[in-house]
């Protein structure tokens, strides 16, 4: 049986935290590279994702020797169109996530998503993978206005307000996630299996988990 959860609200980042979107991002990246006459990337692209589509494309081009800014501007719309057209088709939840969300919901915990992905795309992705109804609110990188996404505290404060107030914790995979939580004065949990751009121990999280089976014990521990 799941014990008491010491938080009224648990928020989650989206890409690299709830869902492994690296597969469909790789497909869209390779579609754009092929369109531009560039070789496709083979293997995992997790080291390229997590900092936005333009950064992913630029890093992929840099791996091939050079980055042409005009080429980036030409290929970005190709990448984005392909990505939006295939959103959620190959974007599985991380192992153990669904069971963890079910257990949290069973305790009456309110769940939310705060991402730097545009709000409309985040909602579309969650709807397409059948998870939208699990969350009381979805806050995107553009929801609060320019320059007010993570790592600012604004979207975390908005999450707490929309969810009715109370004790909150935030789960993510990047320094933007842990910094936003810290700025908002709430604890954070970092997932070691996400789209990391530095060692997970350097993110400054209150706790670290290696699998979603560890989420509820971690919440109970830090609460």
Coordinates of N, CA and C in Angstrom, one line a residue:
X1 N 0.8 -1.2 0.0 CA 0.0 0.0 0.0 C 0.9 1.3 0.0
X2 N 0.4 2.3 -0.7 CA 1.2 3.5 -0.8 C 0.9 4.3 0.5
X3 N 2.0 4.7 1.2 CA 1.8 5.5 2.4 C 1.4 6.9 2.1
X4 N 1.3 7.7 3.2 CA 0.9 9.1 3.0 C 1.9 9.9 2.2
X5 N 1.5 10.7 1.3 CA 2.4 11.6 0.5 C 2.4 13.0 1.2
X6 N 3.6 13.5 1.6 CA 3.6 14.7 2.3 C 3.5 16.0 1.4
X7 N 3.0 15.8 0.2 CA 2.8 17.0 -0.7 C 1.4 16.9 -1.3
X8 N 0.8 18.1 -1.3 CA -0.5 18.3 -2.0 C -0.3 18.2 -3.5
X9 N 0.8 18.7 -4.0 CA 1.0 18.9 -5.4 C 2.4 18.3 -5.8
X10 N 2.4 17.5 -6.9 CA 3.7 17.1 -7.5 C 3.7 17.5 -8.9
X11 N 4.6 18.3 -9.3 CA 4.8 18.8 -10.7 C 5.9 18.0 -11.4
X12 N 5.7 18.0 -12.7 CA 6.7 17.2 -13.5 C 7.1 18.1 -14.8
X13 N 8.4 18.0 -15.1 CA 8.8 18.4 -16.4 C 8.3 17.4 -17.4
X14 N 8.3 17.6 -18.7 CA 7.7 16.8 -19.7 C 8.8 15.9 -20.4
X15 N 9.5 16.5 -21.4 CA 10.5 15.8 -22.2 C 11.6 15.4 -21.3
X16 N 12.0 14.1 -21.3 CA 13.1 13.6 -20.6 C 12.8 13.3 -19.1
X17 N 11.6 13.6 -18.7 CA 11.1 13.4 -17.3 C 9.9 12.4 -17.3
X18 N 8.8 12.9 -17.9 CA 7.7 12.0 -18.1 C 7.8 11.0 -19.3
X19 N 8.2 11.6 -20.4 CA 8.2 10.9 -21.7 C 9.6 10.9 -22.3
X20 N 10.0 9.7 -22.9 CA 11.3 9.6 -23.6 C 11.0 10.0 -25.1
X21 N 11.1 11.3 -25.3 CA 10.8 11.9 -26.7 C 12.0 11.8 -27.6
X22 N 13.1 11.2 -27.1 CA 14.3 11.2 -28.0 C 14.1 10.4 -29.3
X23 N 13.2 9.4 -29.3 CA 13.0 8.6 -30.5 C 12.3 9.4 -31.6
X24 N 11.3 10.2 -31.3 CA 10.6 10.9 -32.3 C 11.4 12.2 -32.6
X25 N 12.1 12.7 -31.7 CA 13.0 13.9 -32.0 C 14.1 13.4 -33.0
X26 N 14.6 12.2 -32.8 CA 15.6 11.7 -33.7 C 15.1 11.5 -35.1
X27 N 13.8 11.1 -35.2 CA 13.2 10.9 -36.5 C 13.0 12.2 -37.2
X28 N 12.6 13.3 -36.5 CA 12.4 14.6 -37.1 C 13.7 15.2 -37.4
X29 N 14.7 15.0 -36.6 CA 16.1 15.6 -36.9 C 16.6 14.9 -38.1
X30 N 16.5 13.6 -38.2 CA 17.0 12.9 -39.4 C 16.3 13.3 -40.7
X31 N 15.0 13.5 -40.5 CA 14.2 14.0 -41.7 C 14.7 15.3 -42.2
X32 N 15.0 16.2 -41.3 CA 15.5 17.5 -41.7 C 16.9 17.4 -42.3
X33 N 17.8 16.6 -41.7 CA 19.1 16.4 -42.2 C 19.1 15.8 -43.6
X34 N 18.3 14.8 -43.8 CA 18.1 14.2 -45.1 C 17.6 15.2 -46.1
X35 N 16.6 16.0 -45.7 CA 16.1 17.0 -46.6 C 17.2 18.0 -47.0
X36 N 18.1 18.3 -46.1 CA 19.2 19.2 -46.4 C 20.5 18.5 -47.1
X37 N 20.3 17.2 -47.4 CA 21.5 16.6 -48.0 C 22.6 16.2 -47.0
X38 N 22.3 16.2 -45.8 CA 23.2 15.9 -44.7 C 23.1 14.4 -44.3
X39 N 24.1 13.7 -43.8 CA 24.0 12.4 -43.3 C 23.1 12.4 -42.1
X40 N 22.4 11.3 -41.9 CA 21.5 11.1 -40.7 C 22.4 10.7 -39.5
X41 N 21.8 11.1 -38.4 CA 22.5 10.7 -37.1 C 22.1 9.3 -36.8
X42 N 23.1 8.4 -36.4 CA 22.8 7.1 -36.0 C 22.9 6.9 -34.5
X43 N 22.2 6.0 -33.9 CA 22.2 5.8 -32.5 C 21.4 6.8 -31.7
X44 N 21.6 6.9 -30.4 CA 20.8 7.8 -29.6 C 21.1 9.2 -29.8
X45 N 20.1 10.1 -29.6 CA 20.3 11.5 -29.7 C 20.1 12.2 -28.4
X46 N 20.0 11.4 -27.3 CA 19.7 11.9 -26.0 C 20.7 13.1 -25.6
X47 N 22.0 12.9 -26.0 CA 23.0 13.9 -25.7 C 22.7 15.3 -26.4
X48 N 21.8 15.2 -27.5 CA 21.6 16.4 -28.3 C 20.3 17.1 -27.8
X49 N 19.4 16.4 -27.1 CA 18.1 17.0 -26.8 C 18.0 17.5 -25.4
X50 N 17.0 18.3 -25.2 CA 16.7 18.8 -23.9 C 16.9 20.3 -23.8
X51 N 17.5 20.9 -24.8 CA 17.8 22.4 -24.8 C 17.1 23.1 -26.0
X52 N 16.1 22.4 -26.6 CA 15.4 23.0 -27.7 C 15.8 22.5 -29.0
X53 N 14.8 22.6 -30.0 CA 15.0 22.0 -31.3 C 16.2 22.6 -32.1
X54 N 16.3 24.0 -32.0 CA 17.4 24.6 -32.7 C 18.8 24.2 -32.2
X55 N 18.9 24.1 -30.9 CA 20.2 23.6 -30.3 C 20.4 22.2 -30.8
X56 N 19.4 21.3 -30.8 CA 19.6 19.9 -31.3 C 20.1 19.9 -32.7
X57 N 19.5 20.7 -33.6 CA 19.9 20.7 -35.0 C 21.3 21.3 -35.1
X58 N 21.6 22.3 -34.4 CA 23.0 22.9 -34.5 C 24.0 21.9 -34.0
X59 N 23.7 21.2 -32.9 CA 24.7 20.2 -32.4 C 24.9 19.1 -33.4
X60 N 23.8 18.7 -34.0 CA 23.9 17.6 -35.0 C 24.8 18.0 -36.2
X61 N 24.6 19.2 -36.6 CA 25.4 19.8 -37.7 C 26.8 19.9 -37.3
X62 N 27.1 20.4 -36.1 CA 28.4 20.5 -35.6 C 29.2 19.2 -35.5
X63 N 28.4 18.1 -35.2 CA 29.0 16.8 -35.2 C 29.6 16.4 -36.6
X64 N 29.0 17.0 -37.6 CA 29.4 16.7 -39.0 C 30.4 17.6 -39.5
X65 N 30.9 18.5 -38.6 CA 32.1 19.3 -39.0 C 31.9 20.8 -39.0
X66 N 30.7 21.3 -39.4 CA 30.4 22.7 -39.4 C 29.0 23.0 -39.3
X67 N 28.7 24.3 -38.9 CA 27.3 24.8 -38.8 C 27.1 26.0 -39.7
X68 N 26.2 25.9 -40.6 CA 25.9 27.0 -41.5 C 24.6 27.6 -41.0
X69 N 24.7 28.8 -40.6 CA 23.5 29.5 -40.0 C 22.3 29.6 -41.0
X70 N 22.6 29.8 -42.2 CA 21.6 29.9 -43.2 C 20.9 28.5 -43.4
X71 N 21.7 27.4 -43.3 CA 21.2 26.1 -43.3 C 20.3 25.8 -42.1
X72 N 20.7 26.2 -41.0 CA 19.9 26.1 -39.8 C 18.5 26.7 -40.0
X73 N 18.5 28.0 -40.5 CA 17.3 28.7 -40.7 C 16.4 28.0 -41.7
X74 N 17.0 27.3 -42.7 CA 16.3 26.6 -43.8 C 15.7 25.3 -43.3
X75 N 16.5 24.6 -42.4 CA 16.0 23.3 -42.0 C 15.1 23.3 -40.8
X76 N 15.2 24.3 -40.0 CA 14.3 24.4 -38.8 C 12.8 24.2 -39.1
X77 N 12.3 24.9 -40.1 CA 10.8 24.7 -40.4 C 10.5 23.3 -40.8
X78 N 11.5 22.6 -41.5 CA 11.3 21.2 -41.9 C 11.2 20.3 -40.7
X79 N 12.2 20.5 -39.8 CA 12.2 19.7 -38.6 C 10.9 19.9 -37.8
X80 N 10.5 21.2 -37.6 CA 9.4 21.4 -36.7 C 8.1 20.9 -37.3
X81 N 7.9 21.0 -38.6 CA 6.7 20.5 -39.3 C 6.6 19.0 -39.1
X82 N 7.7 18.3 -39.3 CA 7.7 16.9 -39.2 C 7.4 16.5 -37.7
X83 N 8.0 17.2 -36.8 CA 7.8 16.9 -35.4 C 6.4 17.1 -35.0
X84 N 5.8 18.2 -35.3 CA 4.4 18.5 -35.0 C 3.4 17.5 -35.6
X85 N 3.8 17.1 -36.8 CA 2.9 16.1 -37.5 C 2.9 14.7 -36.9
X86 N 4.0 14.4 -36.2 CA 4.1 13.1 -35.7 C 4.2 13.1 -34.2
X87 N 3.7 14.1 -33.5 CA 3.8 14.3 -32.1 C 3.1 13.1 -31.3
X88 N 3.9 12.5 -30.5 CA 3.4 11.4 -29.6 C 3.3 10.0 -30.3
X89 N 3.8 9.9 -31.5 CA 3.7 8.6 -32.1 C 4.7 7.6 -31.6
X90 N 5.9 8.1 -31.2 CA 6.9 7.3 -30.7 C 7.6 7.9 -29.5
X91 N 6.8 8.1 -28.4 CA 7.2 8.9 -27.2 C 6.7 8.2 -26.0
X92 N 7.4 7.1 -25.6 CA 6.9 6.2 -24.5 C 7.2 6.9 -23.1
X93 N 6.3 6.6 -22.1 CA 6.6 7.0 -20.8 C 7.8 6.2 -20.3
X94 N 8.6 6.8 -19.4 CA 9.7 6.1 -18.8 C 9.2 5.0 -17.9
X95 N 9.9 3.9 -17.8 CA 9.5 2.7 -17.0 C 9.1 3.1 -15.6
X96 N 7.9 2.5 -15.2 CA 7.4 2.7 -13.8 C 6.6 4.0 -13.7
X97 N 6.6 4.9 -14.7 CA 5.9 6.2 -14.5 C 4.4 6.0 -14.3
X98 N 3.7 5.2 -15.1 CA 2.3 5.1 -15.0 C 1.8 4.6 -13.7
X99 N 2.5 3.6 -13.2 CA 2.2 3.1 -11.9 C 2.4 4.1 -10.8
X100 N 3.5 4.9 -10.9 CA 3.7 5.9 -9.9 C 2.7 7.0 -9.9
X101 N 2.2 7.4 -11.1 CA 1.2 8.4 -11.3 C -0.2 7.9 -10.7
X102 N -0.4 6.6 -11.0 CA -1.7 6.0 -10.4 C -1.6 6.0 -8.9
X103 N -0.5 5.7 -8.3 CA -0.4 5.7 -6.9 C -0.5 7.1 -6.3
X104 N 0.1 8.1 -6.9 CA 0.0 9.4 -6.4 C -1.5 9.9 -6.5
X105 N -2.1 9.6 -7.7 CA -3.5 10.0 -7.8 C -4.4 9.3 -6.8
X106 N -4.1 8.1 -6.4 CA -4.8 7.4 -5.4 C -4.7 7.9 -4.1
X107 N -3.7 8.7 -3.8 CA -3.6 9.4 -2.5 C -4.2 10.8 -2.5
X108 N -4.8 11.2 -3.6 CA -5.4 12.5 -3.7 C -4.4 13.6 -4.1
X109 N -3.2 13.3 -4.4 CA -2.2 14.2 -4.8 C -2.5 14.9 -6.1
X110 N -2.4 16.2 -6.2 CA -2.7 16.9 -7.5 C -1.4 16.9 -8.3
X111 N -1.6 16.5 -9.6 CA -0.4 16.4 -10.5 C -0.5 17.5 -11.6
X112 N 0.7 18.0 -11.9 CA 0.8 19.1 -12.9 C 2.0 18.9 -13.8
X113 N 2.0 19.6 -14.9 CA 3.2 19.6 -15.8 C 3.6 21.0 -16.0
X114 N 4.9 21.2 -15.8 CA 5.5 22.5 -16.1 C 6.7 22.3 -17.1
X115 N 6.7 22.7 -18.3 CA 7.7 22.4 -19.3 C 8.1 23.7 -20.0
X116 N 9.2 23.7 -20.6 CA 9.6 24.9 -21.5 C 9.2 24.7 -22.9
X117 N 8.5 23.5 -23.2 CA 7.9 23.3 -24.5 C 6.7 24.3 -24.6
X118 N 6.4 24.8 -25.8 CA 5.3 25.6 -26.0 C 4.0 24.9 -25.4
X119 N 3.2 25.7 -24.8 CA 2.0 25.1 -24.1 C 1.1 24.3 -25.0
X120 N 0.9 24.8 -26.2 CA 0.0 24.1 -27.1 C 0.6 22.8 -27.6
X121 N 1.9 22.7 -27.8 CA 2.5 21.5 -28.1 C 2.6 20.5 -27.0
X122 N 2.8 21.0 -25.8 CA 2.8 20.1 -24.6 C 1.4 19.5 -24.4
X123 N 0.3 20.3 -24.5 CA -1.0 19.7 -24.4 C -1.3 18.7 -25.5
X124 N -0.9 19.0 -26.7 CA -1.1 18.1 -27.8 C -0.4 16.8 -27.6
X125 N 0.9 16.9 -27.2 CA 1.6 15.7 -26.9 C 1.0 14.8 -25.8
X126 N 0.7 15.4 -24.7 CA 0.0 14.7 -23.6 C -1.3 14.1 -24.1
X127 N -2.1 14.8 -24.9 CA -3.3 14.3 -25.4 C -3.1 13.1 -26.3
X128 N -2.1 13.2 -27.2 CA -1.8 12.2 -28.1 C -1.3 10.9 -27.5
X129 N -0.7 11.0 -26.3 CA -0.2 9.8 -25.7 C -1.2 9.3 -24.6
X130 N -2.3 10.0 -24.5 CA -3.4 9.5 -23.6 C -3.1 9.9 -22.1
X131 N -2.4 10.9 -21.8 CA -2.0 11.2 -20.5 C -2.5 12.6 -20.0
X132 N -3.2 13.4 -20.9 CA -3.5 14.7 -20.5 C -4.4 14.8 -19.3
X133 N -5.4 13.9 -19.2 CA -6.4 13.9 -18.2 C -5.8 13.7 -16.8
X134 N -4.6 13.2 -16.7 CA -3.9 12.9 -15.4 C -3.5 14.2 -14.7
X135 N -3.4 15.3 -15.4 CA -2.8 16.5 -14.9 C -3.8 17.6 -14.7
X136 N -3.8 18.3 -13.6 CA -4.7 19.4 -13.3 C -4.4 20.6 -14.2
X137 N -3.2 20.8 -14.5 CA -2.8 21.9 -15.4 C -1.5 21.6 -16.1
X138 N -1.4 22.2 -17.3 CA -0.1 22.1 -18.1 C 0.3 23.6 -18.3
X139 N 1.5 23.9 -17.9 CA 2.1 25.2 -18.1 C 3.3 25.1 -19.0
X140 N 3.3 25.8 -20.1 CA 4.4 25.8 -21.1 C 5.4 26.9 -20.9
X141 N 6.4 26.8 -21.7 CA 7.5 27.8 -21.7 C 7.0 29.2 -22.1
X142 N 5.9 29.3 -22.8 CA 5.3 30.6 -23.2 C 4.1 31.0 -22.4
X143 N 3.7 30.2 -21.4 CA 2.4 30.5 -20.7 C 2.5 31.8 -19.9
X144 N 3.7 32.0 -19.3 CA 3.8 33.1 -18.4 C 4.3 34.4 -19.1
X145 N 4.7 34.2 -20.4 CA 5.2 35.4 -21.1 C 6.6 35.3 -21.4
X146 N 7.2 36.1 -22.2 CA 8.6 36.0 -22.6 C 9.5 36.1 -21.4
X147 N 10.5 35.2 -21.4 CA 11.5 35.2 -20.4 C 11.1 34.8 -19.0
X148 N 9.9 34.2 -18.9 CA 9.4 33.8 -17.6 C 9.1 32.3 -17.4
X149 N 9.8 31.5 -18.3 CA 9.8 30.1 -18.1 C 10.8 29.6 -17.2
X150 N 11.0 28.3 -17.0 CA 12.1 27.8 -16.2 C 13.4 28.2 -16.8
X151 N 14.4 28.6 -16.0 CA 14.5 28.4 -14.5 C 13.9 29.5 -13.6
X152 N 13.1 30.4 -14.1 CA 12.4 31.4 -13.3 C 11.4 30.6 -12.4
X153 N 11.1 31.2 -11.3 CA 10.2 30.6 -10.3 C 8.7 30.8 -10.8
X154 N 8.5 31.7 -11.7 CA 7.1 32.1 -12.1 C 6.2 30.9 -12.4
X155 N 6.6 30.0 -13.3 CA 5.7 28.9 -13.7 C 5.5 27.9 -12.5
X156 N 6.4 27.8 -11.6 CA 6.2 26.9 -10.4 C 5.2 27.6 -9.5
X157 N 5.3 28.9 -9.3 CA 4.3 29.6 -8.5 C 2.9 29.5 -9.1
X158 N 2.9 29.6 -10.4 CA 1.6 29.5 -11.2 C 1.0 28.1 -11.0
X159 N 1.9 27.1 -11.1 CA 1.4 25.7 -10.9 C 0.8 25.5 -9.6
X160 N 1.4 26.0 -8.5 CA 0.9 25.9 -7.2 C -0.5 26.6 -7.0
X161 N -0.5 27.8 -7.6 CA -1.8 28.5 -7.6 C -2.9 27.8 -8.3
X162 N -2.6 27.3 -9.5 CA -3.7 26.7 -10.3 C -4.1 25.4 -9.6
X163 N -3.3 24.7 -8.8 CA -3.6 23.5 -8.2 C -4.2 23.7 -6.8
X164 N -4.5 24.9 -6.4 CA -5.2 25.1 -5.2 C -4.3 25.4 -4.0
X165 N -3.0 25.5 -4.2 CA -2.1 25.8 -3.1 C -1.8 24.6 -2.2
X166 N -0.8 24.8 -1.4 CA -0.3 23.7 -0.5 C 1.1 23.3 -0.8
X167 N 1.6 22.3 -0.1 CA 3.0 21.8 -0.2 C 3.2 21.2 -1.6
X168 N 4.3 21.6 -2.2 CA 4.6 21.1 -3.6 C 6.0 20.6 -3.7
X169 N 6.2 19.7 -4.6 CA 7.5 19.2 -5.0 C 7.6 19.2 -6.6
X170 N 8.8 19.2 -7.1 CA 8.9 19.2 -8.6 C 9.9 18.2 -9.0
X171 N 9.6 17.5 -10.1 CA 10.4 16.4 -10.7 C 10.9 16.8 -12.1
X172 N 12.2 16.7 -12.3 CA 12.7 17.1 -13.6 C 14.1 16.4 -13.9
X173 N 14.6 16.8 -15.0 CA 15.9 16.2 -15.5 C 17.0 17.2 -15.8
X174 N 16.7 18.5 -15.5 CA 17.7 19.5 -16.0 C 17.9 20.5 -14.9
X175 N 19.0 21.3 -15.1 CA 19.3 22.4 -14.1 C 18.2 23.5 -14.1
X176 N 17.5 23.6 -15.3 CA 16.4 24.5 -15.3 C 15.3 24.1 -14.3
X177 N 15.0 22.8 -14.2 CA 14.0 22.3 -13.4 C 14.3 22.5 -11.9
X178 N 15.5 22.1 -11.5 CA 15.9 22.2 -10.1 C 16.1 23.7 -9.7
X179 N 16.6 24.5 -10.6 CA 16.7 25.9 -10.3 C 15.4 26.6 -10.1
X180 N 14.4 26.2 -11.0 CA 13.1 26.8 -10.9 C 12.4 26.4 -9.5
X181 N 12.6 25.1 -9.1 CA 12.0 24.7 -7.9 C 12.7 25.4 -6.7
X182 N 14.0 25.5 -6.7 CA 14.7 26.2 -5.7 C 14.3 27.7 -5.6
X183 N 14.2 28.4 -6.8 CA 13.7 29.7 -6.8 C 12.3 29.9 -6.2
X184 N 11.5 28.9 -6.4 CA 10.1 28.9 -5.9 C 10.0 28.5 -4.4
X185 N 11.2 28.0 -3.9 CA 11.2 27.6 -2.5 C 10.6 26.2 -2.2
X186 N 10.6 25.3 -3.2 CA 10.1 24.0 -3.0 C 11.2 22.9 -3.3
X187 N 11.1 21.7 -2.8 CA 12.1 20.7 -3.1 C 12.0 20.1 -4.5
X188 N 13.1 19.6 -5.0 CA 13.0 19.0 -6.3 C 13.6 17.6 -6.3
X189 N 13.2 16.8 -7.2 CA 13.7 15.4 -7.5 C 14.2 15.4 -8.9
X190 N 15.5 14.9 -9.1 CA 16.0 14.8 -10.4 C 16.0 13.3 -10.8
X191 N 15.7 13.1 -12.1 CA 15.7 11.7 -12.6 C 17.0 11.5 -13.3
X192 N 17.7 10.4 -13.0 CA 19.0 10.2 -13.6 C 18.9 9.6 -15.0
X193 N 17.7 9.3 -15.5 CA 17.5 8.7 -16.8 C 17.1 9.6 -17.9
X194 N 17.0 10.9 -17.5 CA 16.5 11.9 -18.5 C 17.6 12.4 -19.5
X195 N 17.3 13.6 -20.0 CA 18.2 14.2 -21.0 C 19.3 15.1 -20.4
X196 N 20.2 14.4 -19.7 CA 21.1 15.1 -18.8 C 22.2 15.8 -19.7
X197 N 22.6 17.0 -19.3 CA 23.7 17.7 -19.9 C 24.8 17.9 -18.9
X198 N 24.7 17.3 -17.8 CA 25.8 17.4 -16.8 C 25.4 16.2 -15.8
X199 N 26.4 15.8 -15.0 CA 26.1 14.7 -14.0 C 24.9 15.1 -13.1
X200 N 24.0 14.1 -12.9 CA 22.8 14.4 -12.2 C 23.1 14.9 -10.8
X201 N 24.2 14.5 -10.2 CA 24.6 15.0 -8.9 C 24.9 16.5 -8.9
X202 N 25.1 17.1 -10.0 CA 25.4 18.5 -10.1 C 24.2 19.4 -10.3
X203 N 23.0 18.8 -10.3 CA 21.8 19.6 -10.6 C 21.3 20.3 -9.3
X204 N 21.8 19.9 -8.2 CA 21.3 20.5 -6.9 C 20.0 20.1 -6.5
X205 N 19.5 18.9 -6.9 CA 18.2 18.4 -6.5 C 18.2 18.0 -5.0
X206 N 17.0 18.1 -4.4 CA 16.9 17.6 -3.1 C 17.1 16.1 -3.0
X207 N 16.6 15.4 -4.0 CA 16.8 13.9 -4.1 C 17.0 13.5 -5.6
X208 N 17.5 12.3 -5.8 CA 17.7 11.8 -7.1 C 17.1 10.4 -7.2
X209 N 16.4 10.1 -8.3 CA 15.9 8.7 -8.4 C 16.4 8.2 -9.7
X210 N 16.6 6.8 -9.7 CA 17.0 6.1 -10.9 C 15.9 5.4 -11.6
X211 N 14.7 5.3 -11.1 CA 13.6 4.6 -11.6 C 12.4 5.2 -11.0
X212 N 11.2 5.2 -11.7 CA 10.0 5.7 -11.1 C 9.5 4.9 -9.9
X213 N 10.0 3.7 -9.8 CA 9.6 2.9 -8.6 C 10.1 3.6 -7.3
X214 N 11.1 4.5 -7.5 CA 11.7 5.2 -6.3 C 11.1 6.5 -6.0
X215 N 10.1 6.9 -6.8 CA 9.6 8.3 -6.7 C 8.8 8.5 -5.4
X216 N 7.9 7.6 -5.1 CA 7.1 7.8 -3.9 C 7.9 7.7 -2.6
X217 N 8.8 6.7 -2.5 CA 9.7 6.7 -1.3 C 10.6 8.0 -1.2
X218 N 11.0 8.5 -2.4 CA 11.8 9.8 -2.3 C 10.9 11.0 -1.9
X219 N 9.7 11.0 -2.3 CA 8.8 12.1 -1.9 C 8.5 12.0 -0.4
X220 N 8.3 10.8 0.1 CA 8.1 10.6 1.5 C 9.3 11.0 2.4
X221 N 10.5 10.7 1.8 CA 11.7 11.0 2.5 C 12.0 12.5 2.6
X222 N 11.8 13.2 1.5 CA 12.1 14.6 1.5 C 11.0 15.5 2.1
X223 N 9.8 14.9 2.3 CA 8.7 15.6 2.8 C 8.7 15.7 4.3

